[in-house]
Short mmCIF file of C-alpha atoms and ligand atoms in Angstrom, two decimals:
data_model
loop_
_atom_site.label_atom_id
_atom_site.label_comp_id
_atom_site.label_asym_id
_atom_site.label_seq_id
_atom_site.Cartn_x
_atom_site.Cartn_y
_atom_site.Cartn_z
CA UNK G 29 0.00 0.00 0.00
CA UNK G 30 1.30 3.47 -0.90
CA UNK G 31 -0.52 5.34 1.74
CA UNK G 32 1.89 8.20 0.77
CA UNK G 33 0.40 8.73 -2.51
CA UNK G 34 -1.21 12.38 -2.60
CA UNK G 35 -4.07 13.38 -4.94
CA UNK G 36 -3.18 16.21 -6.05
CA UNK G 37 -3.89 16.29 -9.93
CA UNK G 38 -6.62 13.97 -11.75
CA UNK G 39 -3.58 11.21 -12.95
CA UNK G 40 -2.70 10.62 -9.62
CA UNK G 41 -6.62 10.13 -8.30
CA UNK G 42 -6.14 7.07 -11.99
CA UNK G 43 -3.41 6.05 -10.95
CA UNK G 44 -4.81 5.16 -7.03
CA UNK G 45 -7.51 3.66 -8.61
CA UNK G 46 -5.22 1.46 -10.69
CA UNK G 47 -2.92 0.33 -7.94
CA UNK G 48 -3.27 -3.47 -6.82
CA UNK G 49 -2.14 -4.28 -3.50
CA UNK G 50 -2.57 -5.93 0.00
CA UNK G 51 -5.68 -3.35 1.13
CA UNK G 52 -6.81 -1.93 -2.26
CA UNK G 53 -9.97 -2.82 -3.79
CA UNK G 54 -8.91 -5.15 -6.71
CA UNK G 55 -10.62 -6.65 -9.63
CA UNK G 56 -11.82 -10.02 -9.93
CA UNK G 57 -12.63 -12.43 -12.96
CA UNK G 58 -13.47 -15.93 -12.38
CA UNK G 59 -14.81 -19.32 -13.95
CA UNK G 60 -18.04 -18.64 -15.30
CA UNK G 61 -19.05 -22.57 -16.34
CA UNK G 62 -18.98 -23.06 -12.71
CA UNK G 63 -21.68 -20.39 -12.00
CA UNK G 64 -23.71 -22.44 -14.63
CA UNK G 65 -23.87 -25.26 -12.39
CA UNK G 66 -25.56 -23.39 -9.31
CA UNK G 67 -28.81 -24.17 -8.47
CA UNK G 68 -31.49 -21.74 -6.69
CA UNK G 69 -34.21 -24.16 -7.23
CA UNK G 70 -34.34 -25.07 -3.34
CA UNK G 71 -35.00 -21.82 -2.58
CA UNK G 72 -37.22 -20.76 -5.91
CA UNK G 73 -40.07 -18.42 -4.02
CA UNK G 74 -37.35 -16.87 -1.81
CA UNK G 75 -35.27 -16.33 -5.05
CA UNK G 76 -38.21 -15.21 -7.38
CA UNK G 77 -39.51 -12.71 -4.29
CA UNK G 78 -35.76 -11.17 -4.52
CA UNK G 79 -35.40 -10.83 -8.44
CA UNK G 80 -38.93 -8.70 -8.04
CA UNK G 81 -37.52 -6.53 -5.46
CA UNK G 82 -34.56 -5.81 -7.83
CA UNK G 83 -37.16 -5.31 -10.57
CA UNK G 84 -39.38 -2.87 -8.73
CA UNK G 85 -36.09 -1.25 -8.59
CA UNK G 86 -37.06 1.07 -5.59
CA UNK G 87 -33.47 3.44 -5.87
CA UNK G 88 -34.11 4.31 -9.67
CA UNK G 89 -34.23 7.77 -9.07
CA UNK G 90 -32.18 7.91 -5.40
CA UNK G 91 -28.68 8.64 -7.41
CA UNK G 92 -29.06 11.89 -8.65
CA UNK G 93 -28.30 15.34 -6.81
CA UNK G 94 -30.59 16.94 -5.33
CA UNK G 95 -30.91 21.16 -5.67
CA UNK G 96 -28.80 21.67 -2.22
CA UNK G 97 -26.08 19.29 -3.35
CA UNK G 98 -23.55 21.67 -4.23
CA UNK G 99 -24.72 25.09 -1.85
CA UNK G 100 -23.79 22.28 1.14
CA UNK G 101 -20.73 21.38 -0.65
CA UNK G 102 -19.29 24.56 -1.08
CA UNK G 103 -20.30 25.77 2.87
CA UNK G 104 -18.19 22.94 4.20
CA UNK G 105 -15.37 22.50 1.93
CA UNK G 106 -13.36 25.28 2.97
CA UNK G 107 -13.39 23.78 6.70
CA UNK G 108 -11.32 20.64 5.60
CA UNK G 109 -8.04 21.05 6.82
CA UNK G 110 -5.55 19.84 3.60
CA UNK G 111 -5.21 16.61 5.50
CA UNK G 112 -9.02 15.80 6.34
CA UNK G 113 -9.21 16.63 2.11
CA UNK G 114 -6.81 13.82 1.25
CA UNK G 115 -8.38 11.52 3.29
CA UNK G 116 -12.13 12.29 2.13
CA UNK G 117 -10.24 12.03 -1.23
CA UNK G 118 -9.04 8.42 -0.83
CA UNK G 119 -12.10 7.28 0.48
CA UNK G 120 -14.03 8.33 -2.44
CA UNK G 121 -11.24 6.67 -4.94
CA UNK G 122 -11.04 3.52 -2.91
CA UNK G 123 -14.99 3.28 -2.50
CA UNK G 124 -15.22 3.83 -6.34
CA UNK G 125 -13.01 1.65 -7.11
CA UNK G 126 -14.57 -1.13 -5.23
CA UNK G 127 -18.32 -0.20 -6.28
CA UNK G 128 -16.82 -0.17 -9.57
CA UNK G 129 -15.04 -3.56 -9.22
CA UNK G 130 -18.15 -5.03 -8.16
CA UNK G 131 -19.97 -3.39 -11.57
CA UNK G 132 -16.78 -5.01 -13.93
CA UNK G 133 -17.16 -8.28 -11.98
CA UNK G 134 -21.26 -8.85 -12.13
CA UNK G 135 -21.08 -7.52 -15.81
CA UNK G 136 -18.67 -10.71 -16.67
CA UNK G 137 -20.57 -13.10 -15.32
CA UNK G 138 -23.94 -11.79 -16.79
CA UNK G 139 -22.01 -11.85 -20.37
CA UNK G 140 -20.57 -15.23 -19.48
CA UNK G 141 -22.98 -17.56 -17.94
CA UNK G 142 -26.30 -19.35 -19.39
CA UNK G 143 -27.94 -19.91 -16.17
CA UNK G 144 -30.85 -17.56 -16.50
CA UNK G 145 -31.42 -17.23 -12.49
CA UNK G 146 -27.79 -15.89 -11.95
CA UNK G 147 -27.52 -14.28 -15.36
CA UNK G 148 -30.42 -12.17 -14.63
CA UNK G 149 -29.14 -11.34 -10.13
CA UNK G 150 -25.94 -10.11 -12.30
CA UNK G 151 -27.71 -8.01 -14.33
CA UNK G 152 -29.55 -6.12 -11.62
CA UNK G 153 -26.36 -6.12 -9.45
CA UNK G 154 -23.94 -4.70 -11.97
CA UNK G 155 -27.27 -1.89 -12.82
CA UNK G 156 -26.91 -0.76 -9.09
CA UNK G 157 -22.94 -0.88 -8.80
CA UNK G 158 -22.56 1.26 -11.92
CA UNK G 159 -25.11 3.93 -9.89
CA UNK G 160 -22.79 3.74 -7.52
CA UNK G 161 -19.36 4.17 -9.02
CA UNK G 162 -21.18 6.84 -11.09
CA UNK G 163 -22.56 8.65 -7.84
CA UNK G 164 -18.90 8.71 -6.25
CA UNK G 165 -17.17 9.64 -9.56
CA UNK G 166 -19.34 12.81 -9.71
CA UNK G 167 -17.97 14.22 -6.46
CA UNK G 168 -14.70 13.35 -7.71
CA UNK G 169 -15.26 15.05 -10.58
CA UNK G 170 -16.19 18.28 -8.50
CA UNK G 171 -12.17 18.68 -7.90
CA UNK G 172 -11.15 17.67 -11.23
CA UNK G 173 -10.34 14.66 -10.17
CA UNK G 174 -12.85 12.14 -12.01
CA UNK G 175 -11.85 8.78 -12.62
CA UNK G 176 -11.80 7.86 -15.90
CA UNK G 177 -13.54 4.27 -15.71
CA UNK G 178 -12.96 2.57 -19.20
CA UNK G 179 -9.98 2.68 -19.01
CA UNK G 180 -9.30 1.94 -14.92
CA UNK G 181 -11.06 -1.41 -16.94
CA UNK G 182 -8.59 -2.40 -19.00
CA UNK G 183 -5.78 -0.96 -17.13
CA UNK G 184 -6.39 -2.40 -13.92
CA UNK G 185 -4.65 -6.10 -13.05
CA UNK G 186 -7.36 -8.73 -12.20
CA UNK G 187 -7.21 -11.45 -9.49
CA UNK G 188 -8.68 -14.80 -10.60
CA UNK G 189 -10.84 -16.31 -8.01
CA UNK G 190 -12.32 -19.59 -7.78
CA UNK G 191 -16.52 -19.10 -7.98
CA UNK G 192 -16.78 -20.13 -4.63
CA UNK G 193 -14.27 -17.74 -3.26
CA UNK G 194 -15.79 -14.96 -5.48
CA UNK G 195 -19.34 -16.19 -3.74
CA UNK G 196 -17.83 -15.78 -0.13
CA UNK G 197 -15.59 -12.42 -0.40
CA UNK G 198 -18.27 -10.55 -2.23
CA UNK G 199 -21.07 -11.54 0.14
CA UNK G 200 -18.51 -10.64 3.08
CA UNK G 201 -17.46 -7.21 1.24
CA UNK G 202 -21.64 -6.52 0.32
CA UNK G 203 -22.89 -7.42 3.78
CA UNK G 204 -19.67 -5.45 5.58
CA UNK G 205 -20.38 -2.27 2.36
CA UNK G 206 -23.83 -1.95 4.12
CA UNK G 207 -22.46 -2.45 7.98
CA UNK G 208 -20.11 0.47 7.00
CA UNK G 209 -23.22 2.94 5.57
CA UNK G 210 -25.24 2.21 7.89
CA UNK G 211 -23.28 3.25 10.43
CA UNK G 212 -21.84 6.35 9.05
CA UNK G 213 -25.27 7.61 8.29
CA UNK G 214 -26.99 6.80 11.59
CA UNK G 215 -23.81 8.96 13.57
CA UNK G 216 -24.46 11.50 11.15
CA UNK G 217 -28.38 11.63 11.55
CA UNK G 218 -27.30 11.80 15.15
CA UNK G 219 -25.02 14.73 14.71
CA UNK G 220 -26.14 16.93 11.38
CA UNK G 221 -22.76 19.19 12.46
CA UNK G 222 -20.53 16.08 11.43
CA UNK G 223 -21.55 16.12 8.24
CA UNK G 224 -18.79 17.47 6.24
CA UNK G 225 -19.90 16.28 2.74
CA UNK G 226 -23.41 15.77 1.39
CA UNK G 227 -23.18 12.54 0.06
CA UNK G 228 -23.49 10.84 3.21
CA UNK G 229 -27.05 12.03 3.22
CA UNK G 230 -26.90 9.41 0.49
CA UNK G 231 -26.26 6.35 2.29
CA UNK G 232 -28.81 4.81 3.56
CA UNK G 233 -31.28 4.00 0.34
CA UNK G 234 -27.50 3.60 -0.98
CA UNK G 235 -26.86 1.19 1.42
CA UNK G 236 -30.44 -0.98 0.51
CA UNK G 237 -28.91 -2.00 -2.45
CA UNK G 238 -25.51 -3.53 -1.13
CA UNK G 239 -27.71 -5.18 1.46
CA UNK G 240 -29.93 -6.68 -1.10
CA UNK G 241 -26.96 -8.00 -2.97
CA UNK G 242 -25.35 -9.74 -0.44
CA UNK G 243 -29.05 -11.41 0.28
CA UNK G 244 -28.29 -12.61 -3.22
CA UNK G 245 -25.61 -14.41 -2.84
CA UNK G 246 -26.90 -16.00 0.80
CA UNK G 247 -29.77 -17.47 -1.16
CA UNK G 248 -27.16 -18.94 -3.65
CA UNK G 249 -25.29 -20.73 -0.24
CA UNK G 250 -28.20 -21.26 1.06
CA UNK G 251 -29.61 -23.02 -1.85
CA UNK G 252 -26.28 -24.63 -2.28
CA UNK G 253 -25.38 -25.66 1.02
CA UNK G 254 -22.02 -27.93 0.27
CA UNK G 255 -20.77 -24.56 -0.27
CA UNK G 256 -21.08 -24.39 3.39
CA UNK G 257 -19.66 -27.69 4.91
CA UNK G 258 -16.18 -29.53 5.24
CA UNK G 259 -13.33 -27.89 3.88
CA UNK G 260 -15.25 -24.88 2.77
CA UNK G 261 -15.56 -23.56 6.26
CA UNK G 262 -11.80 -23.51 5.95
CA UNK G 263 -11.92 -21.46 3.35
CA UNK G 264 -14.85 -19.25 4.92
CA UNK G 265 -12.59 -18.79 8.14
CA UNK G 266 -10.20 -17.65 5.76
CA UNK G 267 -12.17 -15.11 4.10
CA UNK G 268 -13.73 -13.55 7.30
CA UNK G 269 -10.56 -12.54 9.01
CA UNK G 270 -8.86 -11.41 5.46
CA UNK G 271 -12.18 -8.84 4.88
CA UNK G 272 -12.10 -7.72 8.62
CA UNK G 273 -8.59 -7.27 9.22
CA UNK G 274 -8.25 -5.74 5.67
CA UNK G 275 -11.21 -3.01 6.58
CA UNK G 276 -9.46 -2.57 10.11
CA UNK G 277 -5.71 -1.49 8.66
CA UNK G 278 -7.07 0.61 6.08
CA UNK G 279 -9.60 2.14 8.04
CA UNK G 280 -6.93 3.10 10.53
CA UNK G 281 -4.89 5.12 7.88
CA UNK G 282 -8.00 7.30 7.57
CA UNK G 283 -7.86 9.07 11.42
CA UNK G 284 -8.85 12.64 10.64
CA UNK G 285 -11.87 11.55 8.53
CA UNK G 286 -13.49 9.23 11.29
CA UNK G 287 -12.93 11.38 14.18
CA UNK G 288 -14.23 14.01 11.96
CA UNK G 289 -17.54 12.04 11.88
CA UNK G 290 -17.32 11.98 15.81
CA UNK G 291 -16.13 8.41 14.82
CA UNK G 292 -12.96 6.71 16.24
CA UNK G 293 -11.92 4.01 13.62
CA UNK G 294 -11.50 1.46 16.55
CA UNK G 295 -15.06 1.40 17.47
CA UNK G 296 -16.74 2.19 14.05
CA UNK G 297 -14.86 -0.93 12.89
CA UNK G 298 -15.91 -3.02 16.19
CA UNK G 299 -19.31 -1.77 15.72
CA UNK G 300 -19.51 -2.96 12.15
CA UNK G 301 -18.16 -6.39 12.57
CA UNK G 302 -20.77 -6.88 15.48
CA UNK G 303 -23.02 -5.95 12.54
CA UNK G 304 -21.85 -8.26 9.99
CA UNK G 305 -20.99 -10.90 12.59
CA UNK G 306 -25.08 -10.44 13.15
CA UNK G 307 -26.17 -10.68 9.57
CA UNK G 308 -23.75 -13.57 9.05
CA UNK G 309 -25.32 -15.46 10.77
CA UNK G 310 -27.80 -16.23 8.05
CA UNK G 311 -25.25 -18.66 6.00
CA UNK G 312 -22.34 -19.14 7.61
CA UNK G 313 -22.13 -21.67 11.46
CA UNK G 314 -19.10 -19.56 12.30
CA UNK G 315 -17.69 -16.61 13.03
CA UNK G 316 -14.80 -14.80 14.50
CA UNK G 317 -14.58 -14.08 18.06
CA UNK G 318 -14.44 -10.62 18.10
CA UNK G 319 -14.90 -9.88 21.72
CA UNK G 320 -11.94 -12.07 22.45
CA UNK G 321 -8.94 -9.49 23.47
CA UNK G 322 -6.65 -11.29 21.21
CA UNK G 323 -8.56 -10.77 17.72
CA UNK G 324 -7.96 -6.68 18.65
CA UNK G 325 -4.53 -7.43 20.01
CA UNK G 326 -3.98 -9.21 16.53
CA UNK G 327 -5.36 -6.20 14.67
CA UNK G 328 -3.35 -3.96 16.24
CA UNK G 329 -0.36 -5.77 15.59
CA UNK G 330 -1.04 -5.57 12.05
CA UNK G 331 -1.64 -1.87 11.84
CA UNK G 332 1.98 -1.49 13.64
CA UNK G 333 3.69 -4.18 10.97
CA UNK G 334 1.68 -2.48 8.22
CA UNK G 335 3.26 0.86 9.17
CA UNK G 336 7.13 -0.44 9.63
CA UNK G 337 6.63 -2.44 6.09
CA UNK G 338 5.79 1.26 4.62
CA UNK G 339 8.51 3.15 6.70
CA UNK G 340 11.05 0.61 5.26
CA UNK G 341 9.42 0.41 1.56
CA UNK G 342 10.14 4.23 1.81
CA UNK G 343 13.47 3.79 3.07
CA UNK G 344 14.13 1.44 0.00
CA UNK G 345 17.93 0.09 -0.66
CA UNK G 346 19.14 -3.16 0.70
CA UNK G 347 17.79 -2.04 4.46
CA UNK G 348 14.35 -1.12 3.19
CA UNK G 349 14.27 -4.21 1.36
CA UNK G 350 15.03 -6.56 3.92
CA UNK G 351 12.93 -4.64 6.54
CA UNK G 352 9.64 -5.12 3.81
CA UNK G 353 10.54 -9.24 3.82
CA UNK G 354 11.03 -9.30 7.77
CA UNK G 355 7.93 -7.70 8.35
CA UNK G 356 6.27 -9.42 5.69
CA UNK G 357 6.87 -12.38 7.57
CA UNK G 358 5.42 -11.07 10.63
CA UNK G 359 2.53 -10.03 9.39
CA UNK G 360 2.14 -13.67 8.05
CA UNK G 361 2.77 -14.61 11.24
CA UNK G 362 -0.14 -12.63 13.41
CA UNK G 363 -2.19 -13.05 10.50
CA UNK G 364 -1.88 -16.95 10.96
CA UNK G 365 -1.93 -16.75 15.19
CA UNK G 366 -5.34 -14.58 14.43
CA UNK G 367 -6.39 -17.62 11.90
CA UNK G 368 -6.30 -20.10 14.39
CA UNK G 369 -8.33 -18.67 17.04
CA UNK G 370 -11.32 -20.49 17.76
CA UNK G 371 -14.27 -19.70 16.38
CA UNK G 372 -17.69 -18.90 17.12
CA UNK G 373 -20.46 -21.69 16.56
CA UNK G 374 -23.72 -20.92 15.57
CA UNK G 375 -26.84 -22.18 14.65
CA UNK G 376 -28.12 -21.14 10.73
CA UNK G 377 -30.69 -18.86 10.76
CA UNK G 378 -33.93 -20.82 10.25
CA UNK G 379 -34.97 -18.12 7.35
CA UNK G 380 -32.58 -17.37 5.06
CA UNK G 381 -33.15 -13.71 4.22
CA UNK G 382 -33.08 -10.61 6.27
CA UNK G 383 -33.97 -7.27 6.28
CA UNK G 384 -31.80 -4.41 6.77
CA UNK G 385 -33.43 -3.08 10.20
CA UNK G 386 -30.07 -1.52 11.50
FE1 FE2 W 30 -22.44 -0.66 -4.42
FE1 FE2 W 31 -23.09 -4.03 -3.91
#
């Protein structure tokens, strides 16, 4: 991660975008024939009750400006202190880049697969992630500093992920996308003062729709529940601690903008994994043990190894070098102590869907 990198002119807001490392967004393509094979018939009224929701299409109109967009723009702007700026401005590149990674992902499958159930979820996924992207890009685009998404498309490495591991992380990152809104926007209907840019007035019909994909894809475990035993729980463990502690090191290079919200990024980020720990409960039997003093211990230790692997990146030459592999391998290390902490048990919820009621 180059937390370093200013944005000062609109090719360095690209060339974030563009970056693929440990806690950037990335992009994903994956084996479509597998997707094919998926079955939703188990669950066909649950699933045919969803695909009308997406139909009815309830946030049509929600991504548009509204006439005080830009008079509550311009009375708060000049109260960002040049640091608070780059933060908000990372946050909106790394939040468009991942609504936008979702939009490139769910647009491959669509074009990929025959299975008319998921061809038609991807369809009305990749219709609400390209609001999205769009949304964020626009407020870029009020400092010159748009990004310019065709080519972020081509230009951009992609990660190939088996469809199962595609099926976990973006449930985990859609479930955890609405844990994060929701909580940002009930602080901020809380305290009106925090509110230091109107698009957070945004996020909570925003928020509907990341919810309602990640419903998507329990149905599909649900309905598919080997995807859910043996090994795959493994893999599931896996995936849990790699979103969480991801969210938790990143979030923690954005200070100024959290505490700016009346947030601290410790508790906002304990606050949404109780959320998501909550929801998760609808697919998977486990979860992480987050009020266990050694998961935050463990996090902590990462946000200190993340920091010394920058310091000696910067440094560079033989030292930096070696410092980057040594704490490399420590952050291997807690990441693996953190892996094999016990986890939580718990009983499937008898219903598979949920409503968004935070
Ligand atoms: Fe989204
Ligand atoms: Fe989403």
């Amino acid at each position: 991660m180059n937390a370093a990198t200013t944005i000062l002119t609109s090719a360095d807001a690209n060339e974030k975008a563009r970056q693929s490392n440990m806690l950037s967004p990335r992009f994903y393509t994956t084996d479509h024939e597998a997707f094919d094979r998926l079955s939703v018939e188990p669950l066909r009224a649950e699933w045919d009750a969803m695909m009308k929701e997406y139909e009815g299409d309830n946030n049509h109109d929600h991504f548009q400006r509204d006439a005080t967009f830009m008079q509550e723009l311009e009375a708060c702007a000049p109260e960002w202190s040049p640091e608070m700026r780059q933060e908000l401005l990372d946050f909106f590149v790394s939040s468009l880049t991942s609504e936008f990674s979702g939009c490139v992902l769910y647009n491959e499958i669509r074009k990929h697969v025959k299975n008319p159930d998921i061809k038609q979820m991807m369809t009305y996924m990749a219709r609400d992630e390209s609001r999205h992207a769009g949304f964020i890009n626009m407020s870029l685009r009020d400092f010159d500093l748009g990004i310019e998404l065709g080519k972020l498309k081509s230009d951009k490495p992609y990660t190939f992920f088996k469809p199962a591991h595609i099926i976990y992380a973006t449930y985990l990152s859609e479930k955890i996308g609405y844990a994060r809104y929701i909580t940002i926007f009930r602080q901020l209907e809380r305290h009106p003062e925090k509110r230091f840019h109107p698009i957070f007035r945004w996020f909570e019909r925003w928020c509907n729709d990341e919810f309602r994909h990640g419903e998507s894809f329990a149905l599909i475990m649900r309905a598919n529940p080997e995807l859910l035993q043996g090994f795959n729980l493994v893999k599931i463990r896996f995936f849990l601690l790699a979103v969480y502690a991801t969210m938790y090191v990143r979030d923690h290079r954005r200070p100024i903008l959290h505490q700016a919200m009346g947030l601290e990024a410790t508790s906002y980020d304990f606050e949404v994994f109780r959320i998501t720990n909550e929801i998760t409960q609808q697919v998977f039997p486990i979860a992480l043990d987050i009020e266990h003093p050694d998961f935050k211990r463990g996090l902590d230790r990462l946000i200190e190894i993340s920091d010394a692997f920058d310091a000696a990146k910067a440094r560079g030459g033989l030292s930096g070098w070696l410092g980057q592999a040594w704490h490399g391998a420590r952050a291997l290390g807690t990441f693996g102590r953190l892996f094999l902490m016990p986890m939580k048990r718990q009983p499937l919820l008898e219903q598979p869907r949920m409503r968004p009621t935070w």
